[in-house]
Short mmCIF file of C-alpha atoms and ligand atoms in Angstrom, two decimals:
data_model
loop_
_atom_site.label_atom_id
_atom_site.label_comp_id
_atom_site.label_asym_id
_atom_site.label_seq_id
_atom_site.Cartn_x
_atom_site.Cartn_y
_atom_site.Cartn_z
CA MET V 251 0.00 0.00 0.00
CA SER V 252 1.28 3.47 -0.77
CA SER V 253 1.67 5.65 2.25
CA LEU V 254 2.18 8.86 0.30
CA SER V 255 1.31 9.54 -3.29
CA ILE V 256 2.08 12.79 -5.09
CA LYS V 257 0.93 13.32 -8.67
CA ASN V 258 1.92 16.13 -11.03
CA LEU V 259 2.53 18.66 -8.28
CA VAL V 260 3.22 22.25 -9.35
CA TYR V 261 4.17 25.19 -7.13
CA ARG V 262 5.48 28.60 -8.20
CA TYR V 263 7.24 31.43 -6.42
CA HIS V 264 6.92 34.68 -8.40
CA ASN V 265 5.78 32.84 -11.53
CA GLN V 266 8.83 30.55 -11.43
CA ALA V 267 8.01 26.81 -11.12
CA VAL V 268 9.89 25.58 -8.04
CA ILE V 269 8.03 22.24 -8.11
CA ASP V 270 7.43 21.22 -11.68
CA GLN V 271 5.04 18.31 -12.33
CA LEU V 272 6.59 16.30 -9.49
CA SER V 273 5.28 12.76 -8.92
CA LEU V 274 6.42 10.47 -6.12
CA THR V 275 5.21 7.40 -4.24
CA VAL V 276 6.36 6.30 -0.79
CA ASN V 277 5.32 2.79 0.24
CA SER V 278 4.26 1.69 3.73
CA ASN V 279 7.12 1.61 6.24
CA GLU V 280 9.51 3.07 3.69
CA ILE V 281 11.99 5.91 4.24
CA VAL V 282 12.56 7.95 1.08
CA CYS V 283 15.21 10.63 0.86
CA LEU V 284 14.89 13.71 -1.35
CA LEU V 285 18.40 14.47 -2.48
CA GLY V 286 19.48 17.32 -4.71
CA ALA V 287 21.49 20.50 -5.05
CA SER V 288 20.60 23.55 -3.01
CA GLY V 289 17.50 25.28 -4.39
CA CYS V 290 16.14 22.25 -6.32
CA GLY V 291 12.87 22.32 -4.35
CA LYS V 292 13.30 19.76 -1.54
CA THR V 293 12.03 21.94 1.32
CA THR V 294 9.21 23.34 -0.83
CA THR V 295 8.09 19.75 -1.52
CA LEU V 296 8.05 19.03 2.26
CA LYS V 297 6.09 22.25 2.87
CA ALA V 298 3.51 21.20 0.28
CA ILE V 299 3.09 17.80 1.97
CA ALA V 300 2.85 19.49 5.38
CA GLY V 301 0.19 21.90 4.12
CA LEU V 302 2.31 24.98 4.84
CA ILE V 303 1.91 26.10 1.20
CA LYS V 304 -0.91 25.49 -1.27
CA PRO V 305 0.15 23.91 -4.59
CA GLU V 306 -1.05 25.42 -7.84
CA SER V 307 -2.06 22.00 -9.19
CA GLY V 308 -1.52 18.28 -8.69
CA CYS V 309 -2.62 16.07 -5.85
CA ILE V 310 -1.20 14.69 -2.61
CA ALA V 311 -2.69 11.67 -0.80
CA ILE V 312 -1.63 10.09 2.48
CA ALA V 313 -2.74 6.52 3.19
CA ASP V 314 -4.99 6.79 0.11
CA GLN V 315 -6.81 9.84 1.51
CA CYS V 316 -6.56 13.04 -0.55
CA ILE V 317 -5.10 15.90 1.49
CA SER V 318 -4.43 18.37 -1.33
CA ASP V 319 -5.82 18.83 -4.83
CA GLU V 320 -7.97 21.37 -6.67
CA HIS V 321 -11.04 20.40 -4.59
CA CYS V 322 -9.59 19.85 -1.12
CA PHE V 323 -6.85 21.31 1.03
CA LEU V 324 -6.51 19.97 4.56
CA PRO V 325 -4.85 22.36 7.03
CA PRO V 326 -1.55 21.11 8.53
CA GLU V 327 -3.10 20.07 11.87
CA GLN V 328 -5.55 17.72 10.14
CA ARG V 329 -2.92 15.86 8.12
CA ASN V 330 -1.68 13.66 10.98
CA LEU V 331 1.96 14.23 10.11
CA GLY V 332 4.96 14.07 12.41
CA MET V 333 7.59 16.70 11.68
CA MET V 334 11.19 17.00 12.66
CA PHE V 335 12.85 20.03 11.16
CA GLN V 336 16.39 21.26 11.56
CA ASP V 337 15.27 24.38 13.42
CA TYR V 338 12.31 22.68 15.10
CA ALA V 339 14.03 22.73 18.48
CA LEU V 340 12.69 21.21 21.68
CA PHE V 341 10.85 23.61 24.00
CA PRO V 342 13.62 24.69 26.41
CA HIS V 343 11.32 25.33 29.39
CA LEU V 344 9.71 21.85 29.21
CA THR V 345 11.23 18.59 30.44
CA VAL V 346 11.91 15.66 28.11
CA ALA V 347 8.62 14.00 29.16
CA GLU V 348 6.67 17.25 28.68
CA ASN V 349 8.23 17.78 25.27
CA ILE V 350 7.31 14.26 24.15
CA GLY V 351 3.76 14.61 25.51
CA PHE V 352 3.26 18.09 24.06
CA GLY V 353 1.08 17.02 21.13
CA LEU V 354 -1.04 14.72 23.31
CA ALA V 355 -3.02 17.44 25.13
CA LYS V 356 -6.33 15.83 24.15
CA TRP V 357 -5.33 12.40 25.48
CA SER V 358 -6.31 11.35 29.03
CA LYS V 359 -3.59 11.88 31.63
CA SER V 360 -2.97 8.15 32.09
CA SER V 361 -2.79 7.34 28.36
CA ARG V 362 -0.53 10.35 27.79
CA GLN V 363 1.80 9.15 30.57
CA ALA V 364 1.82 5.61 29.17
CA ARG V 365 2.60 6.87 25.66
CA VAL V 366 5.44 9.09 26.94
CA GLU V 367 6.95 6.09 28.78
CA GLU V 368 6.58 3.96 25.66
CA MET V 369 8.37 6.63 23.59
CA LEU V 370 11.15 7.01 26.19
CA ALA V 371 11.71 3.25 26.01
CA LEU V 372 11.70 3.37 22.20
CA ILE V 373 14.43 6.04 22.15
CA LYS V 374 16.29 4.23 24.96
CA LEU V 375 16.28 7.22 27.33
CA PRO V 376 13.93 5.96 30.09
CA ASP V 377 15.85 7.70 32.88
CA LEU V 378 15.96 11.17 31.35
CA ALA V 379 12.24 12.03 31.57
CA ASN V 380 12.79 14.92 34.00
CA ARG V 381 15.81 16.51 32.34
CA TYR V 382 15.56 19.77 30.41
CA PRO V 383 16.83 20.03 26.79
CA HIS V 384 19.98 21.97 27.78
CA GLN V 385 20.97 19.02 30.00
CA LEU V 386 21.06 16.64 26.99
CA SER V 387 23.69 15.99 24.30
CA GLY V 388 22.87 16.94 20.70
CA GLY V 389 22.16 13.30 19.83
CA GLN V 390 19.89 12.85 22.86
CA GLN V 391 17.98 16.02 21.91
CA GLN V 392 17.50 14.64 18.41
CA ARG V 393 16.16 11.36 19.80
CA VAL V 394 13.70 13.28 21.99
CA ALA V 395 12.66 15.30 18.93
CA ILE V 396 11.91 12.10 17.00
CA ALA V 397 9.97 10.75 20.00
CA ARG V 398 7.91 13.95 20.09
CA ALA V 399 7.22 13.65 16.34
CA LEU V 400 6.16 9.99 16.71
CA ALA V 401 4.22 10.32 20.00
CA TYR V 402 0.78 11.03 18.56
CA LYS V 403 1.05 8.16 16.07
CA PRO V 404 1.36 10.11 12.84
CA THR V 405 0.62 8.37 9.55
CA PHE V 406 3.71 9.89 8.01
CA LEU V 407 6.93 11.60 9.10
CA LEU V 408 8.64 14.59 7.48
CA LEU V 409 12.30 15.09 8.38
CA ASP V 410 14.16 18.16 7.09
CA GLU V 411 17.94 17.98 7.58
CA PRO V 412 17.51 16.29 10.98
CA PHE V 413 21.21 15.50 11.41
CA SER V 414 22.85 18.69 10.17
CA ASN V 415 23.58 20.02 13.67
CA ILE V 416 25.02 16.75 14.93
CA ASP V 417 28.75 16.31 15.34
CA HIS V 418 30.25 14.27 12.49
CA GLN V 419 31.76 11.69 14.88
CA VAL V 420 28.41 10.55 16.29
CA ARG V 421 26.22 11.40 13.30
CA PHE V 422 26.25 7.98 11.66
CA GLN V 423 25.56 6.15 14.89
CA LEU V 424 22.58 8.46 15.50
CA ILE V 425 21.36 7.95 11.91
CA GLU V 426 21.34 4.19 12.50
CA GLU V 427 19.54 4.61 15.86
CA ILE V 428 16.86 6.93 14.45
CA ARG V 429 16.37 4.64 11.47
CA GLN V 430 15.74 1.76 13.87
CA ILE V 431 13.32 3.88 15.93
CA ILE V 432 11.32 4.77 12.79
CA LYS V 433 11.31 1.15 11.62
CA ALA V 434 10.17 -0.04 15.07
CA ALA V 435 7.35 2.53 14.99
CA GLN V 436 6.35 1.20 11.52
CA VAL V 437 5.88 4.61 10.03
CA SER V 438 6.83 5.91 6.58
CA ALA V 439 8.98 8.98 6.16
CA ILE V 440 10.39 11.52 3.75
CA PHE V 441 13.76 12.86 4.65
CA VAL V 442 15.62 15.80 3.13
CA THR V 443 19.38 16.17 3.16
CA HIS V 444 22.29 17.69 1.27
CA SER V 445 24.53 14.80 2.25
CA LYS V 446 24.79 11.73 0.02
CA GLU V 447 26.43 9.75 2.83
CA GLU V 448 23.52 10.50 5.18
CA ALA V 449 21.06 9.59 2.45
CA PHE V 450 22.80 6.26 1.73
CA ALA V 451 22.87 5.39 5.44
CA PHE V 452 19.34 6.45 6.34
CA ALA V 453 17.01 5.88 3.40
CA ASP V 454 15.43 2.81 1.82
CA LYS V 455 15.13 4.74 -1.44
CA LEU V 456 16.68 7.89 -2.82
CA ALA V 457 14.85 10.33 -5.07
CA VAL V 458 17.31 12.58 -6.89
CA MET V 459 15.75 15.99 -7.59
CA ASP V 460 16.65 18.74 -9.99
CA GLN V 461 14.72 21.92 -10.75
CA GLY V 462 11.54 20.79 -9.05
CA ARG V 463 11.43 17.35 -10.65
CA ILE V 464 12.49 13.86 -9.66
CA LEU V 465 15.15 12.58 -12.04
CA GLN V 466 15.27 9.02 -10.66
CA ILE V 467 14.13 7.08 -7.59
CA ASP V 468 15.53 3.74 -6.51
CA GLU V 469 17.32 1.89 -3.72
CA PRO V 470 20.67 3.57 -2.95
CA GLN V 471 22.87 0.81 -4.34
CA ALA V 472 20.80 0.40 -7.51
CA LEU V 473 20.81 4.14 -8.10
CA PHE V 474 24.55 4.36 -7.58
CA SER V 475 25.24 1.41 -9.88
CA HIS V 476 22.67 2.24 -12.55
CA PRO V 477 21.96 5.94 -12.83
CA ASN V 478 19.60 6.60 -15.75
CA SER V 479 21.32 9.83 -16.78
CA LYS V 480 24.72 11.50 -16.67
CA GLN V 481 23.24 14.09 -14.31
CA VAL V 482 22.30 11.45 -11.70
CA ALA V 483 25.63 9.63 -12.17
CA GLU V 484 27.61 12.81 -11.57
CA PHE V 485 25.45 13.93 -8.67
CA LEU V 486 26.04 10.66 -6.80
CA GLY V 487 29.81 10.77 -7.01
CA ASN V 488 32.95 11.87 -8.83
CA GLY V 489 34.10 10.11 -11.94
CA ILE V 490 35.41 10.51 -15.48
CA TYR V 491 33.96 9.68 -18.88
CA LEU V 492 35.78 7.29 -21.22
CA ALA V 493 34.87 6.81 -24.86
CA ALA V 494 33.54 3.25 -25.25
CA SER V 495 31.98 0.94 -27.80
CA TYR V 496 29.75 -2.03 -27.18
CA ASN V 497 31.20 -5.50 -27.93
CA ASN V 498 28.61 -7.73 -26.30
CA ASN V 499 26.41 -7.71 -23.20
CA ARG V 500 29.43 -8.44 -20.96
CA GLU V 501 32.14 -6.33 -22.57
CA LEU V 502 33.00 -2.87 -23.89
CA THR V 503 36.12 -1.50 -25.54
CA THR V 504 37.27 1.73 -23.90
CA GLU V 505 40.17 4.15 -24.13
CA LEU V 506 41.76 2.15 -21.29
CA GLY V 507 41.22 -1.25 -22.91
CA LEU V 508 38.54 -3.87 -22.45
CA LEU V 509 36.00 -3.35 -19.70
CA GLU V 510 34.17 -6.30 -18.25
CA ALA V 511 30.65 -5.57 -17.03
CA ASP V 512 29.93 -7.66 -13.94
CA LEU V 513 26.21 -7.27 -14.59
CA GLY V 514 24.81 -7.72 -18.10
CA LEU V 515 24.67 -4.63 -20.32
CA ALA V 516 21.49 -3.67 -22.12
CA GLN V 517 21.64 -4.50 -25.84
CA THR V 518 23.08 -1.57 -27.77
CA GLU V 519 24.92 -1.25 -31.04
CA GLN V 520 26.00 2.26 -30.36
CA ALA V 521 29.21 3.87 -29.33
CA GLY V 522 29.05 6.06 -26.27
CA GLN V 523 30.75 6.80 -22.97
CA VAL V 524 31.21 4.95 -19.70
CA TYR V 525 31.17 6.83 -16.42
CA VAL V 526 34.00 5.45 -14.31
CA ARG V 527 34.30 6.15 -10.59
CA PRO V 528 37.64 6.16 -8.72
CA HIS V 529 37.09 2.74 -7.14
CA HIS V 530 36.61 1.24 -10.62
CA LEU V 531 40.28 1.94 -11.38
CA THR V 532 43.53 0.55 -10.07
CA LEU V 533 47.04 1.95 -10.54
CA LYS V 534 50.29 0.09 -11.05
CA ALA V 535 53.86 1.30 -11.50
CA ASP V 536 54.87 1.07 -15.17
CA GLN V 537 57.88 2.77 -16.84
CA GLN V 538 55.89 2.80 -20.11
CA GLY V 539 52.72 3.93 -18.32
CA GLN V 540 50.66 6.61 -20.05
CA HIS V 541 49.60 8.41 -16.90
CA SER V 542 51.67 10.13 -14.28
CA VAL V 543 51.00 10.89 -10.63
CA LYS V 544 50.24 14.60 -10.27
CA ALA V 545 49.61 14.73 -6.53
CA ARG V 546 49.49 12.41 -3.53
CA ARG V 547 47.40 12.61 -0.38
CA PHE V 548 47.99 10.39 2.67
CA MET V 549 44.81 9.43 4.51
CA GLY V 550 46.01 6.91 7.08
CA GLU V 551 44.98 3.55 5.67
CA GLN V 552 45.27 4.68 2.05
CA PHE V 553 47.00 7.07 -0.30
CA PHE V 554 45.01 9.02 -2.86
CA TYR V 555 46.80 9.69 -6.15
CA ARG V 556 45.64 12.38 -8.57
CA VAL V 557 46.17 11.33 -12.18
CA ASP V 558 45.06 12.68 -15.51
CA ILE V 559 43.11 10.18 -17.64
CA ALA V 560 41.59 11.08 -21.01
CA GLY V 561 42.05 14.76 -20.17
CA GLN V 562 40.14 14.50 -16.87
CA GLU V 563 41.56 14.49 -13.36
CA ILE V 564 40.62 11.71 -10.97
CA GLU V 565 41.83 10.74 -7.50
CA ILE V 566 42.41 7.00 -7.13
CA ALA V 567 42.94 5.22 -3.81
CA ALA V 568 45.71 2.70 -3.29
CA ASN V 569 46.73 0.95 -0.12
CA THR V 570 50.00 1.80 1.51
CA ASN V 571 51.79 -1.33 0.13
CA ALA V 572 52.16 0.41 -3.21
CA ILE V 573 53.67 3.86 -2.89
CA PHE V 574 54.04 5.99 -6.02
CA GLU V 575 56.09 9.17 -6.23
CA ILE V 576 54.84 12.40 -7.75
CA GLY V 577 55.70 12.40 -11.46
CA GLN V 578 56.06 8.59 -11.56
CA PRO V 579 54.58 6.95 -14.70
CA VAL V 580 51.71 4.57 -13.91
CA THR V 581 49.11 2.55 -15.77
CA ALA V 582 45.45 2.80 -14.82
CA THR V 583 43.46 -0.40 -15.31
CA LEU V 584 39.70 -0.82 -15.21
CA LEU V 585 38.26 -3.29 -12.71
CA PRO V 586 35.10 -5.25 -13.58
CA HIS V 587 32.06 -3.34 -12.26
CA PRO V 588 28.37 -2.67 -12.96
CA VAL V 589 28.99 -0.44 -15.95
CA ASN V 590 27.33 2.95 -16.43
CA PHE V 591 27.19 3.14 -20.23
CA PHE V 592 25.59 6.12 -21.94
CA ALA V 593 25.02 5.63 -25.65
CA GLN V 594 25.68 8.60 -27.92
CA SER V 595 22.39 10.37 -28.45
N1 LIG U 822 9.55 32.24 0.16
C1 LIG U 822 10.15 32.19 -1.03
N2 LIG U 822 9.97 33.16 -1.94
C2 LIG U 822 10.56 33.09 -3.16
N3 LIG U 822 11.33 32.06 -3.57
C3 LIG U 822 11.54 31.07 -2.70
C4 LIG U 822 10.97 31.07 -1.38
N4 LIG U 822 11.35 29.95 -0.75
C5 LIG U 822 12.14 29.25 -1.62
N5 LIG U 822 12.25 29.93 -2.78
C6 LIG U 822 13.03 29.50 -3.97
O1 LIG U 822 12.52 28.24 -4.37
C7 LIG U 822 13.56 27.39 -4.83
C8 LIG U 822 13.50 26.08 -4.06
O2 LIG U 822 13.75 26.33 -2.69
P1 LIG U 822 13.82 25.16 -1.61
O3 LIG U 822 14.00 25.79 -0.27
O4 LIG U 822 12.65 24.26 -1.80
O5 LIG U 822 15.13 24.42 -2.09
P2 LIG U 822 15.96 23.26 -1.35
O6 LIG U 822 16.21 22.22 -2.38
O7 LIG U 822 15.28 22.84 -0.10
O8 LIG U 822 17.29 24.06 -1.04
P3 LIG U 822 18.32 23.89 0.20
O9 LIG U 822 18.95 22.55 0.00
O10 LIG U 822 19.27 25.02 -0.02
O11 LIG U 822 17.53 24.01 1.47
C9 LIG U 822 14.85 28.17 -4.63
O12 LIG U 822 15.22 28.74 -5.87
C10 LIG U 822 14.48 29.24 -3.63
O13 LIG U 822 15.25 30.40 -3.85
#
């Protein structure tokens, strides 16, 4: 069952389409991340779902109930959404328990208390009920914020940059914890971030946005391995393009020699380009090598070597067993990988 369905949504600021015929489905118990460059319309999409802005056209349904189209527009408080926004801080003058119970004013005292205890157990902070927000770490505050958003059993969660204020060292542990909390609560969510790493770690599916549209939506690994356009490929990570021609569904000929596709290639007769990421290449010392090391960066377990291949710079990792000097000739070899081949249009 779809938990959220958006069809052909349009929203304009000053006659400029910021959301442009956007369609998106989020399934039950699924976490979908909106990922895209600054200004592509991520927050505006969340605001439209929340009911904070009224779309010009298109429809939004939650749990198969229409909440926004040309005939109906439910106000935010009737949408049964949980929200956790970057600047949606906890109330400083309320305790942890009071913050979590804040949205439960209409519940009886005993059921409110039981729900707060249940949420404290879910976020694994049962002993901190009487603390105030300033007595908590950033990660604990974020867990209380998610408990507050989940307390009144929303049908859907909206999370806007929820981890951006969290220290890098503990961020990924917190991402894993909050993911588990959302999964345990069996609620679907849309999450907005600038960070690809956060998106990969937190989401079941990524929706890559550009100029108010969704370019592609898929599971993180599938999207990374099989972007449907150069734009998505480049957005998800650095790489270089190599001229290539199709030999058969397992093999291409490229500027760097034969490339074995470890997943079958779609049938194509055309020449085109492959998008090669740094980890698809390996370097070896070679006096006759056609590439030379331009720069070297030591990162503890690995060195990163900057080389020029087919007129494009790329930084390739190598472990510390093989140390190359700056200016040393090397050969770059392609490793078998799920090939991103773009036929010439
Ligand atoms: N209140 C507003 N009035 C006019 N234009 C706006 C307003 N809010 C946002 N915009 C414009 O709408 C576009 C989309 O903004 P939005 O905040 O949705 O982008 P975003 O993808 O969330 O960006 P970021 O990652 O920087 O938060 C941007 O070009 C922005 O300048």
